[in-house]
mmCIF file of C-alpha atoms in Angstrom:
data_model
loop_
_atom_site.group_PDB
_atom_site.id
_atom_site.type_symbol
_atom_site.label_atom_id
_atom_site.label_comp_id
_atom_site.label_asym_id
_atom_site.label_seq_id
_atom_site.Cartn_x
_atom_site.Cartn_y
_atom_site.Cartn_z
ATOM 1 C CA MET A 1 25.156 1.895 5.800
ATOM 2 C CA ASP A 2 23.457 4.517 7.954
ATOM 3 C CA ILE A 3 19.676 4.386 8.166
ATOM 4 C CA VAL A 4 19.214 8.085 7.306
ATOM 5 C CA VAL A 5 21.285 7.891 4.099
ATOM 6 C CA SER A 6 19.589 4.620 3.206
ATOM 7 C CA THR A 7 16.140 6.181 3.661
ATOM 8 C CA LEU A 8 17.134 9.186 1.545
ATOM 9 C CA TYR A 9 18.330 7.059 -1.391
ATOM 10 C CA LEU A 10 15.268 4.805 -1.059
ATOM 11 C CA GLY A 11 13.047 7.886 -1.328
ATOM 12 C CA TYR A 12 14.892 9.035 -4.461
ATOM 13 C CA PHE A 13 14.544 5.539 -5.972
ATOM 14 C CA LEU A 14 10.797 5.453 -5.257
ATOM 15 C CA LEU A 15 10.321 8.940 -6.729
ATOM 16 C CA ILE A 16 12.145 8.171 -10.001
ATOM 17 C CA PHE A 17 10.823 4.617 -10.449
ATOM 18 C CA GLY A 18 7.259 5.613 -9.549
ATOM 19 C CA THR A 19 7.276 8.513 -12.004
ATOM 20 C CA LEU A 20 8.515 6.206 -14.787
ATOM 21 C CA GLY A 21 5.790 3.729 -13.829
ATOM 22 C CA VAL A 22 3.117 6.425 -13.997
ATOM 23 C CA ILE A 23 4.238 7.544 -17.441
ATOM 24 C CA LEU A 24 4.952 4.262 -19.241
ATOM 25 C CA GLY A 25 3.726 1.474 -16.969
ATOM 26 C CA PRO A 26 1.514 -1.409 -18.127
ATOM 27 C CA GLU A 27 -2.131 -0.569 -19.004
ATOM 28 C CA THR A 28 -2.104 3.100 -18.048
ATOM 29 C CA ARG A 29 -4.962 3.889 -20.429
ATOM 30 C CA ASP A 30 -7.249 3.093 -17.508
ATOM 31 C CA PRO A 31 -7.415 6.147 -15.198
ATOM 32 C CA LEU A 32 -7.754 4.120 -11.981
ATOM 33 C CA VAL A 33 -4.570 2.142 -12.730
ATOM 34 C CA ARG A 34 -2.731 5.385 -13.365
ATOM 35 C CA PHE A 35 -4.042 6.854 -10.133
ATOM 36 C CA LEU A 36 -2.930 3.790 -8.153
ATOM 37 C CA ASN A 37 0.541 4.216 -9.675
ATOM 38 C CA VAL A 38 0.597 7.863 -8.514
ATOM 39 C CA GLU A 39 0.593 6.618 -4.884
ATOM 40 C CA ILE A 40 4.226 5.465 -5.207
ATOM 41 C CA PRO A 41 5.890 8.910 -5.750
ATOM 42 C CA THR A 42 3.748 10.111 -2.820
ATOM 43 C CA ILE A 43 5.417 7.566 -0.559
ATOM 44 C CA GLY A 44 8.800 8.559 -1.993
ATOM 45 C CA VAL A 45 8.172 12.184 -0.966
ATOM 46 C CA MET A 46 7.160 10.950 2.502
ATOM 47 C CA LEU A 47 10.462 9.076 2.837
ATOM 48 C CA ILE A 48 12.448 12.182 1.809
ATOM 49 C CA PHE A 49 10.570 14.246 4.433
ATOM 50 C CA LEU A 50 11.407 11.542 6.963
ATOM 51 C CA ALA A 51 15.101 11.562 6.097
ATOM 52 C CA TYR A 52 15.352 15.360 6.546
ATOM 53 C CA ASN A 53 13.489 15.230 9.954
ATOM 54 C CA HIS A 54 10.593 17.433 8.804
ATOM 55 C CA THR A 55 8.055 15.980 11.213
ATOM 56 C CA LEU A 56 5.279 18.555 10.868
ATOM 57 C CA ALA A 57 5.476 18.519 7.068
ATOM 58 C CA LEU A 58 5.299 14.706 7.093
ATOM 59 C CA MET A 59 2.259 14.682 9.387
ATOM 60 C CA THR A 60 0.382 17.265 7.303
ATOM 61 C CA TYR A 61 1.236 15.487 4.046
ATOM 62 C CA ILE A 62 -0.037 12.121 5.325
ATOM 63 C CA ALA A 63 -3.274 13.671 6.597
ATOM 64 C CA ILE A 64 -3.952 15.542 3.352
ATOM 65 C CA ASN A 65 -3.076 12.528 1.161
ATOM 66 C CA SER A 66 -6.028 10.513 2.441
ATOM 67 C CA LEU A 67 -8.335 13.407 1.605
ATOM 68 C CA ILE A 68 -7.030 13.856 -1.934
ATOM 69 C CA VAL A 69 -7.741 10.150 -2.603
ATOM 70 C CA LEU A 70 -11.434 10.856 -1.954
ATOM 71 C CA VAL A 71 -11.485 13.761 -4.421
ATOM 72 C CA PHE A 72 -9.685 11.851 -7.185
ATOM 73 C CA ILE A 73 -11.844 8.716 -6.826
ATOM 74 C CA ARG A 74 -14.968 10.862 -6.937
ATOM 75 C CA ALA A 75 -13.722 12.627 -10.081
ATOM 76 C CA ILE A 76 -12.838 9.358 -11.868
ATOM 77 C CA ILE A 77 -16.240 7.788 -11.108
ATOM 78 C CA ARG A 78 -18.079 10.941 -12.194
ATOM 79 C CA LYS A 79 -16.141 11.019 -15.489
ATOM 80 C CA GLU A 80 -17.004 7.382 -16.148
ATOM 81 C CA GLU A 81 -20.695 8.047 -15.411
ATOM 82 C CA LEU A 82 -20.764 11.001 -17.776
ATOM 83 C CA GLU A 83 -19.114 9.090 -20.624
ATOM 84 C CA ALA A 84 -21.662 6.281 -20.441
ATOM 85 C CA MET B 1 15.379 -11.560 23.267
ATOM 86 C CA ASP B 2 17.799 -11.535 20.366
ATOM 87 C CA THR B 3 16.779 -14.912 18.970
ATOM 88 C CA LEU B 4 13.090 -13.933 19.190
ATOM 89 C CA VAL B 5 13.592 -10.795 17.096
ATOM 90 C CA LEU B 6 15.771 -12.723 14.638
ATOM 91 C CA LEU B 7 13.117 -15.443 14.289
ATOM 92 C CA ILE B 8 10.350 -12.896 13.625
ATOM 93 C CA GLY B 9 12.618 -11.183 11.079
ATOM 94 C CA VAL B 10 13.247 -14.437 9.192
ATOM 95 C CA ILE B 11 9.499 -15.239 9.199
ATOM 96 C CA SER B 12 8.778 -11.751 7.914
ATOM 97 C CA PHE B 13 11.285 -12.099 5.048
ATOM 98 C CA VAL B 14 9.884 -15.468 3.974
ATOM 99 C CA VAL B 15 6.287 -14.230 4.123
ATOM 100 C CA GLY B 16 7.204 -11.062 2.208
ATOM 101 C CA LEU B 17 8.757 -13.123 -0.589
ATOM 102 C CA ARG B 18 5.658 -15.324 -0.727
ATOM 103 C CA VAL B 19 3.401 -12.249 -0.930
ATOM 104 C CA PHE B 20 5.395 -11.103 -3.932
ATOM 105 C CA LEU B 21 5.591 -14.458 -5.707
ATOM 106 C CA THR B 22 2.162 -16.078 -5.149
ATOM 107 C CA ARG B 23 -0.302 -15.808 -8.033
ATOM 108 C CA ASN B 24 -3.503 -16.659 -6.136
ATOM 109 C CA ARG B 25 -5.159 -13.543 -4.708
ATOM 110 C CA VAL B 26 -6.805 -15.030 -1.602
ATOM 111 C CA GLN B 27 -3.593 -16.770 -0.530
ATOM 112 C CA ARG B 28 -1.676 -13.507 -1.047
ATOM 113 C CA LEU B 29 -4.096 -11.739 1.318
ATOM 114 C CA LEU B 30 -3.490 -14.448 3.945
ATOM 115 C CA TYR B 31 0.291 -13.952 3.793
ATOM 116 C CA LEU B 32 -0.200 -10.164 3.952
ATOM 117 C CA CYS B 33 -2.156 -10.561 7.205
ATOM 118 C CA CYS B 34 0.680 -12.670 8.670
ATOM 119 C CA LEU B 35 3.210 -10.012 7.618
ATOM 120 C CA ASN B 36 1.173 -7.292 9.363
ATOM 121 C CA PHE B 37 1.212 -9.325 12.595
ATOM 122 C CA ALA B 38 4.990 -9.769 12.316
ATOM 123 C CA ILE B 39 5.543 -6.016 11.801
ATOM 124 C CA ALA B 40 3.332 -5.206 14.826
ATOM 125 C CA ALA B 41 5.420 -7.597 16.952
ATOM 126 C CA LEU B 42 8.669 -6.031 15.690
ATOM 127 C CA ILE B 43 7.357 -2.532 16.551
ATOM 128 C CA ALA B 44 6.432 -3.636 20.080
ATOM 129 C CA LEU B 45 9.861 -5.226 20.593
ATOM 130 C CA TYR B 46 11.845 -2.325 19.058
ATOM 131 C CA ILE B 47 10.589 0.522 21.303
ATOM 132 C CA LYS B 48 11.646 0.224 24.967
ATOM 133 C CA SER B 49 8.775 2.284 26.415
ATOM 134 C CA PRO B 50 4.982 1.927 26.979
ATOM 135 C CA MET B 51 4.282 4.271 24.062
ATOM 136 C CA GLY B 52 5.604 1.559 21.721
ATOM 137 C CA GLY B 53 2.881 -0.771 22.931
ATOM 138 C CA VAL B 54 0.265 1.860 22.143
ATOM 139 C CA ALA B 55 1.698 2.396 18.651
ATOM 140 C CA ALA B 56 1.798 -1.378 17.999
ATOM 141 C CA ALA B 57 -1.812 -1.757 19.184
ATOM 142 C CA VAL B 58 -3.005 1.066 16.924
ATOM 143 C CA TYR B 59 -1.131 -0.403 13.941
ATOM 144 C CA PHE B 60 -2.559 -3.856 14.689
ATOM 145 C CA ILE B 61 -6.148 -2.544 14.807
ATOM 146 C CA GLY B 62 -5.722 -0.498 11.627
ATOM 147 C CA SER B 63 -4.127 -3.284 9.586
ATOM 148 C CA THR B 64 -6.740 -5.814 10.694
ATOM 149 C CA LEU B 65 -9.550 -3.452 9.703
ATOM 150 C CA SER B 66 -7.965 -2.865 6.302
ATOM 151 C CA SER B 67 -7.421 -6.594 5.646
ATOM 152 C CA ASN B 68 -11.059 -7.284 6.520
ATOM 153 C CA ALA B 69 -12.165 -4.604 4.062
ATOM 154 C CA ILE B 70 -10.029 -6.167 1.301
ATOM 155 C CA ALA B 71 -11.397 -9.660 2.055
ATOM 156 C CA HIS B 72 -14.986 -8.412 1.900
ATOM 157 C CA THR B 73 -14.313 -6.718 -1.447
ATOM 158 C CA ILE B 74 -12.692 -9.892 -2.848
ATOM 159 C CA GLY B 75 -15.805 -11.873 -1.938
ATOM 160 C CA LYS B 76 -18.057 -9.298 -3.557
ATOM 161 C CA VAL B 77 -15.973 -9.200 -6.779
ATOM 162 C CA GLN B 78 -15.916 -13.012 -7.046
ATOM 163 C CA ARG B 79 -19.690 -13.152 -6.612
ATOM 164 C CA LEU B 80 -20.114 -10.478 -9.290
ATOM 165 C CA GLU B 81 -17.839 -12.296 -11.742
ATOM 166 C CA GLY B 82 -19.491 -15.653 -11.077
ATOM 167 C CA ARG B 83 -22.967 -14.297 -11.668
ATOM 168 C CA GLY B 84 -22.361 -12.280 -14.835
ATOM 169 C CA MET C 1 18.218 -6.699 18.583
ATOM 170 C CA LYS C 2 21.274 -6.052 16.391
ATOM 171 C CA VAL C 3 22.807 -8.195 13.697
ATOM 172 C CA GLU C 4 26.491 -8.028 12.819
ATOM 173 C CA VAL C 5 26.897 -7.467 9.083
ATOM 174 C CA ASP C 6 30.591 -7.218 8.162
ATOM 175 C CA GLY C 7 31.715 -4.219 10.208
ATOM 176 C CA GLY C 8 28.517 -2.345 11.083
ATOM 177 C CA THR C 9 25.425 -3.202 13.107
ATOM 178 C CA VAL C 10 22.007 -3.306 11.427
ATOM 179 C CA GLU C 11 18.692 -3.598 13.267
ATOM 180 C CA ILE C 12 15.968 -5.947 12.093
ATOM 181 C CA LEU C 13 13.002 -3.549 11.802
ATOM 182 C CA PRO C 14 14.540 -1.087 9.244
ATOM 183 C CA LEU C 15 15.806 -4.053 7.222
ATOM 184 C CA VAL C 16 12.337 -5.632 7.003
ATOM 185 C CA SER C 17 10.783 -2.232 6.250
ATOM 186 C CA ILE C 18 13.196 -1.455 3.411
ATOM 187 C CA PHE C 19 12.575 -4.936 1.953
ATOM 188 C CA CYS C 20 8.797 -4.344 2.128
ATOM 189 C CA ILE C 21 9.092 -0.928 0.448
ATOM 190 C CA VAL C 22 11.230 -2.151 -2.473
ATOM 191 C CA MET C 23 9.086 -5.251 -3.079
ATOM 192 C CA GLY C 24 5.846 -3.253 -2.807
ATOM 193 C CA CYS C 25 7.088 -0.591 -5.249
ATOM 194 C CA ILE C 26 7.888 -3.183 -7.910
ATOM 195 C CA GLY C 27 4.666 -5.077 -7.210
ATOM 196 C CA VAL C 28 2.340 -2.080 -7.475
ATOM 197 C CA ILE C 29 3.700 -1.142 -10.897
ATOM 198 C CA LEU C 30 3.841 -4.626 -12.431
ATOM 199 C CA ASN C 31 0.384 -5.894 -11.368
ATOM 200 C CA THR C 32 -2.524 -4.742 -13.498
ATOM 201 C CA ASP C 33 -5.603 -5.874 -11.556
ATOM 202 C CA TYR C 34 -7.111 -3.372 -9.102
ATOM 203 C CA LEU C 35 -7.287 -5.615 -6.040
ATOM 204 C CA ASP C 36 -3.734 -6.875 -6.522
ATOM 205 C CA LYS C 37 -2.535 -3.278 -6.719
ATOM 206 C CA ILE C 38 -4.409 -2.367 -3.521
ATOM 207 C CA ILE C 39 -2.969 -5.403 -1.681
ATOM 208 C CA MET C 40 0.545 -4.406 -2.776
ATOM 209 C CA LEU C 41 -0.154 -0.813 -1.667
ATOM 210 C CA GLU C 42 -1.046 -2.133 1.779
ATOM 211 C CA PHE C 43 2.284 -4.028 1.806
ATOM 212 C CA LEU C 44 4.123 -0.789 0.889
ATOM 213 C CA THR C 45 2.370 1.221 3.625
ATOM 214 C CA GLY C 46 3.286 -1.391 6.248
ATOM 215 C CA GLY C 47 6.908 -0.882 5.315
ATOM 216 C CA LEU C 48 6.510 2.908 5.557
ATOM 217 C CA ILE C 49 5.047 2.668 9.083
ATOM 218 C CA GLY C 50 7.882 0.378 10.166
ATOM 219 C CA LEU C 51 10.465 2.840 8.851
ATOM 220 C CA ILE C 52 8.732 5.765 10.629
ATOM 221 C CA VAL C 53 8.770 3.795 13.909
ATOM 222 C CA SER C 54 12.457 3.008 13.510
ATOM 223 C CA PHE C 55 13.118 6.791 13.477
ATOM 224 C CA TYR C 56 11.259 6.984 16.889
ATOM 225 C CA TYR C 57 8.510 9.270 15.547
ATOM 226 C CA LEU C 58 5.678 7.522 17.380
ATOM 227 C CA ASP C 59 3.041 10.253 16.940
ATOM 228 C CA VAL C 60 3.496 10.265 13.176
ATOM 229 C CA ALA C 61 3.290 6.463 13.197
ATOM 230 C CA ILE C 62 0.004 6.520 15.145
ATOM 231 C CA LEU C 63 -1.437 9.151 12.784
ATOM 232 C CA THR C 64 -0.405 7.088 9.750
ATOM 233 C CA SER C 65 -1.921 3.939 11.276
ATOM 234 C CA ILE C 66 -5.228 5.754 11.785
ATOM 235 C CA MET C 67 -5.308 7.445 8.367
ATOM 236 C CA GLU C 68 -4.245 4.438 6.261
ATOM 237 C CA PRO C 69 -7.426 2.255 6.631
ATOM 238 C CA VAL C 70 -9.567 5.282 5.730
ATOM 239 C CA SER C 71 -7.664 5.672 2.458
ATOM 240 C CA THR C 72 -7.821 1.918 1.758
ATOM 241 C CA VAL C 73 -11.582 1.739 2.359
ATOM 242 C CA ILE C 74 -12.168 4.717 0.029
ATOM 243 C CA LEU C 75 -10.021 3.090 -2.670
ATOM 244 C CA LEU C 76 -11.860 -0.238 -2.310
ATOM 245 C CA LEU C 77 -15.325 1.318 -2.516
ATOM 246 C CA GLY C 78 -14.252 3.410 -5.508
ATOM 247 C CA SER C 79 -12.725 0.439 -7.357
ATOM 248 C CA LEU C 80 -15.812 -1.709 -6.709
ATOM 249 C CA LYS C 81 -18.132 0.976 -8.020
ATOM 250 C CA TYR C 82 -15.855 1.582 -11.041
ATOM 251 C CA LEU C 83 -15.806 -2.138 -11.853
ATOM 252 C CA TYR C 84 -19.587 -2.395 -11.578
ATOM 253 C CA LEU C 85 -20.061 0.698 -13.754
ATOM 254 C CA LYS C 86 -17.725 -0.558 -16.477
ATOM 255 C CA ARG C 87 -19.397 -3.984 -16.495
ATOM 256 C CA SER C 88 -22.915 -2.538 -16.778
ATOM 257 C CA LYS C 89 -21.807 -0.217 -19.588
ATOM 258 C CA LYS C 90 -20.302 -3.143 -21.525
ATOM 259 C CA ARG C 91 -23.452 -5.246 -21.120
ATOM 260 C CA TYR C 92 -25.650 -2.352 -22.204
ATOM 261 C CA SER C 93 -23.590 -1.650 -25.316
ATOM 262 C CA SER C 94 -23.504 -5.346 -26.307
ATOM 263 C CA LYS C 95 -27.260 -5.694 -25.948
ATOM 264 C CA LEU C 96 -28.313 -2.531 -27.794
ATOM 265 C CA PRO C 97 -25.627 -1.571 -30.315
ATOM 266 C CA ILE C 98 -27.800 0.895 -32.241
ATOM 267 C CA LEU C 99 -28.436 3.195 -29.298
ATOM 268 C CA VAL C 100 -24.725 3.584 -28.598
ATOM 269 C CA LYS C 101 -23.991 4.864 -32.079
#
């Protein structure tokens, strides 16, 4: 099988399976577990960008993704501090 | 050249299966480090230009840094669980 | 560099990368401990970088290799602080149950 078609179907598989894992995975009452599951559809979107040769979109998405992790972790820790 | 790449591929498959199947966390981190080395070697052998060496070196440095961060956190979590 | 698989030729690096991505995807969802999930996420990102390199996008691969430890270190610090916070809250509520109500 061609590598481009294989990457495209792998990206679709990661997107669908990761979304199902975010919704009804094990122990998703904990917000940090749910946030770590959200990383999988992100990588699926990266693989779909890669299969369609959108290089600039892929580069921007990877650079922004490591910034959004900081914001979400900060928000989860602040919520846990306020509930205590 | 061909047998070298094939040997690294077989090692990488075996180590990947052991990362997935091992239950102990410290041993899993050890196999992950070996897998990162194998992927860096495959990157350096796949690209036929000096830029591939640069990319493999950057990946090697980044993965080693990340594995060291995970090992440090594992030590800190074990000390915290042993004390309290 | 190429392996003959009934009819077509398949390189080693995309094969290893696709294996890493599928195994990491299943492993991140099925594990429930934080550190196991972060280790499996590292496994998944290694597969992603290998697949980007096999498309010959070396600049994107170098950018991903630089940005990925930053994200992992932020996740580790956040998970450690979250674990410590949850543990101290549990100890506090078990010691003084009247103040929590």
